[in-house]
PDB file of C-alpha atoms in Angstrom:
ATOM      1  CA  MET A   1      56.329 101.103 100.478  1.00 43.00           C
ATOM      2  CA  THR A   2      55.152  97.714 101.648  1.00 45.00           C
ATOM      3  CA  ALA A   3      57.616  94.846 101.692  1.00 47.00           C
ATOM      4  CA  HIS A   4      56.140  91.366 101.291  1.00 51.00           C
ATOM      5  CA  VAL A   5      57.779  89.941 104.414  1.00 49.00           C
ATOM      6  CA  SER A   6      56.009  88.095 107.199  1.00 54.00           C
ATOM      7  CA  LYS A   7      55.514  90.128 110.367  1.00 56.00           C
ATOM      8  CA  ASP A   8      57.053  87.255 112.344  1.00 56.00           C
ATOM      9  CA  ALA A   9      60.280  87.248 110.278  1.00 59.00           C
ATOM     10  CA  SER A  10      63.575  88.378 111.760  1.00 67.00           C
ATOM     11  CA  LEU A  11      67.042  88.943 110.310  1.00 66.00           C
ATOM     12  CA  ILE A  12      68.228  85.699 111.852  1.00 67.00           C
ATOM     13  CA  THR A  13      65.434  83.532 110.429  1.00 69.00           C
ATOM     14  CA  VAL A  14      64.619  85.406 107.203  1.00 72.00           C
ATOM     15  CA  SER A  15      64.439  83.321 104.001  1.00 74.00           C
ATOM     16  CA  GLU A  16      65.847  83.942 100.530  1.00 76.00           C
ATOM     17  CA  THR A  17      62.339  84.615  99.207  1.00 78.00           C
ATOM     18  CA  SER A  18      61.712  87.284 101.839  1.00 78.00           C
ATOM     19  CA  ILE A  19      64.993  89.001 100.972  1.00 74.00           C
ATOM     20  CA  GLU A  20      64.208  88.952  97.256  1.00 75.00           C
ATOM     21  CA  ASN A  21      60.783  90.463  97.972  1.00 76.00           C
ATOM     22  CA  TYR A  22      62.372  93.173 100.098  1.00 74.00           C
ATOM     23  CA  LEU A  23      64.916  94.114  97.428  1.00 72.00           C
ATOM     24  CA  ALA A  24      62.175  94.153  94.784  1.00 73.00           C
ATOM     25  CA  SER A  25      60.049  96.446  96.930  1.00 73.00           C
ATOM     26  CA  LEU A  26      62.844  99.028  97.081  1.00 67.00           C
ATOM     27  CA  SER A  27      62.324  99.760  93.390  1.00 60.00           C
ATOM     28  CA  GLN A  28      58.960 101.343  94.168  1.00 60.00           C
ATOM     29  CA  PHE A  29      60.782 104.456  95.359  1.00 57.00           C
ATOM     30  CA  TYR A  30      62.189 105.226  91.919  1.00 51.00           C
ATOM     31  CA  SER A  31      60.862 105.682  88.418  1.00 43.00           C
ATOM     32  CA  GLU A  32      62.041 103.528  85.529  1.00 47.00           C
ATOM     33  CA  ASP A  33      64.139 106.313  83.983  1.00 42.00           C
ATOM     34  CA  GLU A  34      66.371 106.415  87.096  1.00 48.00           C
ATOM     35  CA  SER A  35      67.794 102.925  86.653  1.00 50.00           C
ATOM     36  CA  GLU A  36      71.352 103.974  87.532  1.00 51.00           C
ATOM     37  CA  ARG A  37      70.298 105.503  90.845  1.00 54.00           C
ATOM     38  CA  LEU A  38      68.016 102.528  91.502  1.00 55.00           C
ATOM     39  CA  ASN A  39      70.761  99.952  90.935  1.00 62.00           C
ATOM     40  CA  LYS A  40      73.129 101.859  93.211  1.00 65.00           C
ATOM     41  CA  PHE A  41      70.553 102.072  96.019  1.00 68.00           C
ATOM     42  CA  ILE A  42      69.589  98.395  95.829  1.00 72.00           C
ATOM     43  CA  HIS A  43      73.224  97.240  95.654  1.00 70.00           C
ATOM     44  CA  GLU A  44      74.112  99.308  98.741  1.00 76.00           C
ATOM     45  CA  ALA A  45      71.199  97.754 100.668  1.00 77.00           C
ATOM     46  CA  TYR A  46      72.188  94.299  99.423  1.00 77.00           C
ATOM     47  CA  SER A  47      75.843  94.786 100.449  1.00 80.00           C
ATOM     48  CA  ALA A  48      74.973  96.072 103.930  1.00 82.00           C
ATOM     49  CA  ILE A  49      72.696  93.157 104.803  1.00 80.00           C
ATOM     50  CA  ASP A  50      75.042  90.635 103.181  1.00 82.00           C
ATOM     51  CA  ARG A  51      77.881  91.862 105.424  1.00 85.00           C
ATOM     52  CA  PHE A  52      75.622  91.354 108.435  1.00 85.00           C
ATOM     53  CA  PHE A  53      74.884  87.739 107.485  1.00 84.00           C
ATOM     54  CA  ARG A  54      78.530  86.965 106.751  1.00 85.00           C
ATOM     55  CA  PHE A  55      79.346  88.268 110.223  1.00 87.00           C
ATOM     56  CA  CYS A  56      76.595  86.088 111.732  1.00 86.00           C
ATOM     57  CA  VAL A  57      77.960  83.026 109.944  1.00 84.00           C
ATOM     58  CA  SER A  58      81.496  83.739 111.187  1.00 87.00           C
ATOM     59  CA  GLU A  59      80.156  84.120 114.741  1.00 85.00           C
ATOM     60  CA  LYS A  60      78.040  80.959 114.346  1.00 82.00           C
ATOM     61  CA  LYS A  61      74.799  82.821 114.977  1.00 81.00           C
ATOM     62  CA  VAL A  62      73.299  81.317 111.808  1.00 80.00           C
ATOM     63  CA  VAL A  63      74.198  78.212 109.832  1.00 79.00           C
ATOM     64  CA  TYR A  64      74.133  79.746 106.341  1.00 78.00           C
ATOM     65  CA  ASN A  65      74.005  83.047 104.491  1.00 81.00           C
ATOM     66  CA  PRO A  66      70.709  83.445 102.582  1.00 78.00           C
ATOM     67  CA  PHE A  67      72.440  85.949 100.262  1.00 75.00           C
ATOM     68  CA  ASP A  68      74.745  83.294  98.780  1.00 76.00           C
ATOM     69  CA  LYS A  69      72.341  82.565  95.907  1.00 73.00           C
ATOM     70  CA  ILE A  70      71.056  86.120  95.424  1.00 74.00           C
ATOM     71  CA  GLN A  71      72.740  88.221  92.732  1.00 70.00           C
ATOM     72  CA  VAL A  72      72.410  91.994  92.407  1.00 66.00           C
ATOM     73  CA  SER A  73      74.081  93.853  89.547  1.00 60.00           C
ATOM     74  CA  ARG A  74      76.627  96.502  90.388  1.00 59.00           C
ATOM     75  CA  THR A  75      76.377 100.083  89.203  1.00 57.00           C
ATOM     76  CA  GLN A  76      78.876 100.836  86.453  1.00 59.00           C
ATOM     77  CA  LYS A  77      81.794 102.824  87.802  1.00 65.00           C
ATOM     78  CA  ARG A  78      81.951 106.345  86.454  1.00 73.00           C
ATOM     79  CA  ILE A  79      85.119 107.874  85.044  1.00 83.00           C
ATOM     80  CA  HIS A  80      85.073 111.622  85.635  1.00 88.00           C
ATOM     81  CA  ILE A  81      87.864 113.537  83.892  1.00 91.00           C
ATOM     82  CA  CYS A  82      88.847 117.181  83.486  1.00 94.00           C
ATOM     83  CA  THR A  83      87.632 119.070  80.448  1.00 94.00           C
ATOM     84  CA  PRO A  84      90.272 119.829  77.777  1.00 94.00           C
ATOM     85  CA  GLU A  85      90.172 123.487  78.835  1.00 96.00           C
ATOM     86  CA  LYS A  86      90.864 122.681  82.504  1.00 96.00           C
ATOM     87  CA  LEU A  87      93.536 120.159  81.557  1.00 96.00           C
ATOM     88  CA  LYS A  88      95.393 122.783  79.509  1.00 96.00           C
ATOM     89  CA  LYS A  89      95.285 125.183  82.446  1.00 97.00           C
ATOM     90  CA  LEU A  90      96.612 122.502  84.816  1.00 97.00           C
ATOM     91  CA  GLN A  91      99.468 121.623  82.473  1.00 96.00           C
ATOM     92  CA  ALA A  92     100.321 125.294  81.904  1.00 97.00           C
ATOM     93  CA  TYR A  93     100.423 125.903  85.656  1.00 97.00           C
ATOM     94  CA  ILE A  94     102.690 122.900  86.263  1.00 97.00           C
ATOM     95  CA  LYS A  95     105.117 124.147  83.591  1.00 96.00           C
ATOM     96  CA  SER A  96     105.072 127.777  84.713  1.00 96.00           C
ATOM     97  CA  PRO A  97     108.209 129.013  86.555  1.00 95.00           C
ATOM     98  CA  ASN A  98     105.972 131.422  88.471  1.00 95.00           C
ATOM     99  CA  ALA A  99     103.753 128.688  89.958  1.00 96.00           C
ATOM    100  CA  ASN A 100     103.849 127.698  93.627  1.00 97.00           C
ATOM    101  CA  PRO A 101     106.392 124.799  93.615  1.00 96.00           C
ATOM    102  CA  GLU A 102     104.426 122.692  96.102  1.00 97.00           C
ATOM    103  CA  TYR A 103     101.094 123.157  94.334  1.00 97.00           C
ATOM    104  CA  ALA A 104     102.619 122.468  90.911  1.00 97.00           C
ATOM    105  CA  MET A 105     104.400 119.331  92.173  1.00 97.00           C
ATOM    106  CA  LEU A 106     101.253 117.981  93.826  1.00 97.00           C
ATOM    107  CA  LEU A 107      99.317 118.435  90.595  1.00 97.00           C
ATOM    108  CA  ALA A 108     102.092 116.796  88.573  1.00 96.00           C
ATOM    109  CA  LEU A 109     102.318 113.760  90.844  1.00 95.00           C
ATOM    110  CA  ILE A 110      98.596 113.079  90.555  1.00 95.00           C
ATOM    111  CA  LEU A 111      98.201 113.848  86.844  1.00 94.00           C
ATOM    112  CA  PHE A 112     101.371 112.033  85.732  1.00 92.00           C
ATOM    113  CA  TYR A 113     101.909 109.371  88.421  1.00 92.00           C
ATOM    114  CA  GLY A 114      98.370 108.812  89.713  1.00 90.00           C
ATOM    115  CA  LEU A 115      99.129 109.253  93.419  1.00 92.00           C
ATOM    116  CA  THR A 116      96.182 109.069  95.809  1.00 91.00           C
ATOM    117  CA  THR A 117      95.347 111.183  98.855  1.00 93.00           C
ATOM    118  CA  ASP A 118      96.661 108.385 101.089  1.00 91.00           C
ATOM    119  CA  ASP A 119      99.872 108.178  99.029  1.00 92.00           C
ATOM    120  CA  LEU A 120     100.486 111.903  99.401  1.00 94.00           C
ATOM    121  CA  LYS A 121      99.842 112.165 103.118  1.00 92.00           C
ATOM    122  CA  CYS A 122     102.146 109.264 104.043  1.00 92.00           C
ATOM    123  CA  ALA A 123     104.890 109.768 101.432  1.00 94.00           C
ATOM    124  CA  GLN A 124     108.458 110.575 102.428  1.00 95.00           C
ATOM    125  CA  LEU A 125     111.374 112.026 100.526  1.00 95.00           C
ATOM    126  CA  ALA A 126     114.449 109.868  99.997  1.00 93.00           C
ATOM    127  CA  GLU A 127     117.789 111.677 100.272  1.00 89.00           C
ATOM    128  CA  PRO A 128     116.051 115.067 100.507  1.00 90.00           C
ATOM    129  CA  PHE A 129     119.218 117.074 101.229  1.00 91.00           C
ATOM    130  CA  THR A 130     121.432 115.617  98.489  1.00 90.00           C
ATOM    131  CA  ALA A 131     119.104 114.451  95.706  1.00 86.00           C
ATOM    132  CA  LYS A 132     118.820 116.491  92.507  1.00 85.00           C
ATOM    133  CA  GLN A 133     115.768 114.563  91.350  1.00 89.00           C
ATOM    134  CA  LEU A 134     112.701 113.905  93.428  1.00 92.00           C
ATOM    135  CA  LYS A 135     112.616 110.439  95.013  1.00 93.00           C
ATOM    136  CA  ILE A 136     109.409 109.595  96.863  1.00 94.00           C
ATOM    137  CA  VAL A 137     108.979 106.610  99.167  1.00 93.00           C
ATOM    138  CA  LEU A 138     105.370 105.476  99.514  1.00 91.00           C
ATOM    139  CA  ARG A 139     103.837 103.702 102.484  1.00 87.00           C
ATOM    140  CA  ARG A 140     102.917 100.082 101.900  1.00 78.00           C
ATOM    141  CA  ARG A 141     100.008  98.662 103.829  1.00 73.00           C
ATOM    142  CA  PRO A 142      99.983  94.926 104.623  1.00 68.00           C
ATOM    143  CA  ARG A 143      98.134  93.037 101.901  1.00 62.00           C
ATOM    144  CA  SER A 144      94.699  91.708 102.835  1.00 62.00           C
ATOM    145  CA  HIS A 145      93.189  88.392 101.793  1.00 57.00           C
ATOM    146  CA  GLY A 146      92.532  88.471  98.061  1.00 56.00           C
ATOM    147  CA  LYS A 147      94.979  91.352  97.467  1.00 60.00           C
ATOM    148  CA  LYS A 148      98.323  89.635  97.281  1.00 60.00           C
ATOM    149  CA  TYR A 149     100.259  92.052  95.076  1.00 58.00           C
ATOM    150  CA  TYR A 150     101.382  95.659  95.213  1.00 58.00           C
ATOM    151  CA  HIS A 151     100.451  97.478  92.027  1.00 66.00           C
ATOM    152  CA  ARG A 152     103.156 100.130  92.260  1.00 77.00           C
ATOM    153  CA  ALA A 153     106.845 100.362  93.080  1.00 81.00           C
ATOM    154  CA  GLN A 154     107.409 101.640  96.608  1.00 87.00           C
ATOM    155  CA  THR A 155     109.969 104.241  95.525  1.00 89.00           C
ATOM    156  CA  ILE A 156     109.185 106.666  92.707  1.00 89.00           C
ATOM    157  CA  THR A 157     112.088 108.455  91.019  1.00 91.00           C
ATOM    158  CA  CYS A 158     110.776 111.342  88.954  1.00 92.00           C
ATOM    159  CA  LEU A 159     112.121 111.704  85.421  1.00 89.00           C
ATOM    160  CA  ASN A 160     114.678 114.384  84.617  1.00 89.00           C
ATOM    161  CA  GLN A 161     112.992 115.129  81.284  1.00 89.00           C
ATOM    162  CA  PRO A 162     111.531 117.370  80.028  1.00 93.00           C
ATOM    163  CA  SER A 163     113.652 120.240  81.310  1.00 95.00           C
ATOM    164  CA  TRP A 164     110.728 122.107  82.904  1.00 96.00           C
ATOM    165  CA  PHE A 165     109.935 119.045  85.043  1.00 96.00           C
ATOM    166  CA  LEU A 166     113.511 118.850  86.333  1.00 95.00           C
ATOM    167  CA  ARG A 167     113.374 122.584  87.099  1.00 96.00           C
ATOM    168  CA  LEU A 168     110.136 122.054  89.038  1.00 96.00           C
ATOM    169  CA  GLN A 169     111.732 119.268  91.086  1.00 96.00           C
ATOM    170  CA  ASN A 170     114.700 121.475  91.938  1.00 95.00           C
ATOM    171  CA  GLU A 171     112.453 124.345  92.975  1.00 96.00           C
ATOM    172  CA  PHE A 172     110.309 122.048  95.085  1.00 96.00           C
ATOM    173  CA  LEU A 173     113.316 120.511  96.858  1.00 96.00           C
ATOM    174  CA  LYS A 174     114.737 123.951  97.538  1.00 95.00           C
ATOM    175  CA  SER A 175     111.509 125.243  99.093  1.00 96.00           C
ATOM    176  CA  TRP A 176     111.007 121.934 100.968  1.00 96.00           C
ATOM    177  CA  ARG A 177     114.440 122.169 102.631  1.00 95.00           C
ATOM    178  CA  ILE A 178     113.741 125.713 103.797  1.00 96.00           C
ATOM    179  CA  HIS A 179     110.348 124.676 105.168  1.00 96.00           C
ATOM    180  CA  TYR A 180     111.656 121.482 106.834  1.00 95.00           C
ATOM    181  CA  ALA A 181     114.280 123.489 108.752  1.00 94.00           C
ATOM    182  CA  GLN A 182     111.403 125.354 110.425  1.00 94.00           C
ATOM    183  CA  VAL A 183     109.414 122.217 111.357  1.00 94.00           C
ATOM    184  CA  LYS A 184     109.730 120.676 114.805  1.00 92.00           C
ATOM    185  CA  SER A 185     111.138 117.187 114.234  1.00 85.00           C
ATOM    186  CA  THR A 186     109.006 115.120 116.581  1.00 82.00           C
ATOM    187  CA  TYR A 187     109.277 111.973 114.483  1.00 81.00           C
ATOM    188  CA  PRO A 188     112.158 110.442 112.452  1.00 85.00           C
ATOM    189  CA  ARG A 189     110.755 111.028 108.968  1.00 89.00           C
ATOM    190  CA  PHE A 190     111.011 113.357 105.967  1.00 94.00           C
ATOM    191  CA  SER A 191     107.341 113.928 105.179  1.00 94.00           C
ATOM    192  CA  PHE A 192     106.750 114.908 101.573  1.00 95.00           C
ATOM    193  CA  ILE A 193     103.995 117.385 102.549  1.00 94.00           C
ATOM    194  CA  LEU A 194     104.784 119.473 105.597  1.00 94.00           C
ATOM    195  CA  PRO A 195     102.272 121.201 107.928  1.00 94.00           C
ATOM    196  CA  ARG A 196     101.803 124.955 107.767  1.00 93.00           C
ATOM    197  CA  HIS A 197     101.954 125.263 111.568  1.00 93.00           C
ATOM    198  CA  ASN A 198     105.403 123.561 111.739  1.00 92.00           C
ATOM    199  CA  ALA A 199     104.457 121.836 115.020  1.00 92.00           C
ATOM    200  CA  TYR A 200     105.392 118.296 113.916  1.00 90.00           C
ATOM    201  CA  ASN A 201     106.540 116.291 110.905  1.00 88.00           C
ATOM    202  CA  ARG A 202     104.101 113.391 111.216  1.00 90.00           C
ATOM    203  CA  PRO A 203     101.712 112.480 108.350  1.00 90.00           C
ATOM    204  CA  LEU A 204      98.934 115.007 107.827  1.00 92.00           C
ATOM    205  CA  ALA A 205      95.223 114.225 107.883  1.00 93.00           C
ATOM    206  CA  SER A 206      93.454 113.322 104.639  1.00 93.00           C
ATOM    207  CA  ASP A 207      91.271 116.430 104.915  1.00 94.00           C
ATOM    208  CA  THR A 208      94.402 118.579 105.096  1.00 95.00           C
ATOM    209  CA  ILE A 209      95.692 117.021 101.868  1.00 95.00           C
ATOM    210  CA  ARG A 210      92.342 117.602 100.166  1.00 95.00           C
ATOM    211  CA  GLU A 211      92.338 121.220 101.308  1.00 96.00           C
ATOM    212  CA  ARG A 212      95.878 121.656  99.974  1.00 96.00           C
ATOM    213  CA  MET A 213      94.785 120.170  96.643  1.00 96.00           C
ATOM    214  CA  LYS A 214      91.737 122.428  96.592  1.00 96.00           C
ATOM    215  CA  LYS A 215      94.036 125.440  96.796  1.00 96.00           C
ATOM    216  CA  ALA A 216      96.366 123.980  94.144  1.00 97.00           C
ATOM    217  CA  THR A 217      93.600 123.329  91.610  1.00 97.00           C
ATOM    218  CA  THR A 218      92.015 126.713  92.326  1.00 96.00           C
ATOM    219  CA  ALA A 219      95.341 128.454  91.733  1.00 97.00           C
ATOM    220  CA  ALA A 220      95.748 126.596  88.428  1.00 96.00           C
ATOM    221  CA  THR A 221      92.214 126.683  87.014  1.00 96.00           C
ATOM    222  CA  GLY A 222      90.163 129.046  89.164  1.00 95.00           C
ATOM    223  CA  VAL A 223      87.941 126.217  90.456  1.00 95.00           C
ATOM    224  CA  SER A 224      88.358 123.330  92.895  1.00 95.00           C
ATOM    225  CA  ILE A 225      88.837 119.885  91.337  1.00 95.00           C
ATOM    226  CA  PRO A 226      88.718 116.746  93.546  1.00 94.00           C
ATOM    227  CA  VAL A 227      91.727 114.440  93.741  1.00 94.00           C
ATOM    228  CA  ARG A 228      89.546 111.624  92.396  1.00 91.00           C
ATOM    229  CA  VAL A 229      88.889 113.553  89.176  1.00 94.00           C
ATOM    230  CA  LEU A 230      92.572 114.395  88.748  1.00 95.00           C
ATOM    231  CA  ARG A 231      93.488 110.754  89.193  1.00 91.00           C
ATOM    232  CA  HIS A 232      90.832 109.594  86.734  1.00 91.00           C
ATOM    233  CA  THR A 233      92.231 112.145  84.292  1.00 93.00           C
ATOM    234  CA  CYS A 234      95.666 110.590  84.824  1.00 91.00           C
ATOM    235  CA  GLY A 235      94.243 107.170  83.973  1.00 88.00           C
ATOM    236  CA  HIS A 236      92.548 108.620  80.899  1.00 87.00           C
ATOM    237  CA  LEU A 237      95.794 110.195  79.662  1.00 86.00           C
ATOM    238  CA  HIS A 238      97.756 106.973  80.160  1.00 82.00           C
ATOM    239  CA  THR A 239      95.165 104.846  78.324  1.00 83.00           C
ATOM    240  CA  LYS A 240      94.367 107.223  75.469  1.00 78.00           C
ATOM    241  CA  TYR A 241      94.943 105.340  72.202  1.00 68.00           C
ATOM    242  CA  ARG A 242      96.453 102.382  74.090  1.00 70.00           C
ATOM    243  CA  ASP A 243      95.421  99.557  76.414  1.00 68.00           C
ATOM    244  CA  ALA A 244      94.972  99.944  80.156  1.00 68.00           C
ATOM    245  CA  SER A 245      97.692  97.499  81.242  1.00 69.00           C
ATOM    246  CA  ALA A 246     100.016 100.403  82.115  1.00 73.00           C
ATOM    247  CA  LEU A 247      97.676 101.438  84.927  1.00 77.00           C
ATOM    248  CA  SER A 248      98.663  98.368  86.924  1.00 71.00           C
ATOM    249  CA  ASN A 249     102.032 100.059  87.479  1.00 73.00           C
ATOM    250  CA  LEU A 250     100.341 103.243  88.714  1.00 77.00           C
ATOM    251  CA  GLY A 251      98.450 101.738  91.621  1.00 72.00           C
ATOM    252  CA  TRP A 252      95.177 100.707  89.976  1.00 75.00           C
ATOM    253  CA  SER A 253      93.936  97.177  90.399  1.00 70.00           C
ATOM    254  CA  PRO A 254      93.584  95.140  87.167  1.00 68.00           C
ATOM    255  CA  GLU A 255      89.816  95.104  87.744  1.00 67.00           C
ATOM    256  CA  PHE A 256      89.490  98.878  87.730  1.00 68.00           C
ATOM    257  CA  ALA A 257      92.006  99.276  84.904  1.00 68.00           C
ATOM    258  CA  TYR A 258      89.559  97.278  82.801  1.00 69.00           C
ATOM    259  CA  HIS A 259      86.986 100.080  83.172  1.00 72.00           C
ATOM    260  CA  PHE A 260      89.364 102.545  81.523  1.00 74.00           C
ATOM    261  CA  SER A 261      89.312 100.409  78.380  1.00 69.00           C
ATOM    262  CA  TRP A 262      85.533 100.287  78.072  1.00 71.00           C
ATOM    263  CA  GLY A 263      84.116 102.845  80.510  1.00 74.00           C
ATOM    264  CA  THR A 264      82.454 106.034  79.332  1.00 79.00           C
ATOM    265  CA  ARG A 265      84.280 109.256  80.134  1.00 84.00           C
ATOM    266  CA  THR A 266      82.279 112.100  81.675  1.00 88.00           C
ATOM    267  CA  TYR A 267      83.628 115.627  81.970  1.00 91.00           C
ATOM    268  CA  PHE A 268      83.715 116.949  85.516  1.00 91.00           C
ATOM    269  CA  ILE A 269      81.638 120.109  85.870  1.00 87.00           C
ATOM    270  CA  PRO A 270      82.386 121.843  89.205  1.00 81.00           C
ATOM    271  CA  SER A 271      79.512 123.024  91.349  1.00 72.00           C
ATOM    272  CA  ASN A 272      79.385 125.800  93.899  1.00 59.00           C
ATOM    273  CA  ASN A 273      79.744 123.393  96.836  1.00 48.00           C
ATOM    274  CA  VAL A 274      82.879 121.587  95.580  1.00 50.00           C
TER     275      VAL A 274
END
């Protein structure tokens, strides 16, 4: 690939024309029938260099950002959901009295309430020794510029209907109390997910949550299903035959909720390396 950029050009002095030529030259790597992959690759290159120039402007290394007038289309966000067969197996496992209470509750909270990996690892139980229904307190990060609102209530009180869901909550709380009594309390918190080694009660790592979810989905369906796919399936279930406004109360931003109204659903097909 040969980019039409002067050999004397540098990132500090590069012009808009040189950048446009560089982005155009990237397309030579891909054939025309791979437009989705092409758009994704070019947008990632565009975003990386644009961040560099915005940093240079903030540090007063350059006087303007040459990317201000350059527009690159974004790749359409994909919505991967579980197949009807896998969804039936997940729901049957959650309702089964013989299921592992922790695994079943984790699956229920993602499929029904749309919790994320970060939500799960930092969540705490409210009134864990007296409550009859599950009350989960989520961590709230400080809002950044441009994100002024929280799109979910901080405390989630699980419904007491249907009866199998209340039974699952009771079984989970019972097993949680037994497990918590064995955990070394090194920190004043009631972590929703407790470590297997019982060495501390601090929040677990994201990889630990993903591994726990891998075991939960494997127990329910026989294959591993990523948290992202489970959460997209939750969004699909909540927007089926209705608008996507309800997703704003489940943690999705209004921008992404829009994609559930018009985005194409794709069934998740697990591979051997998932």
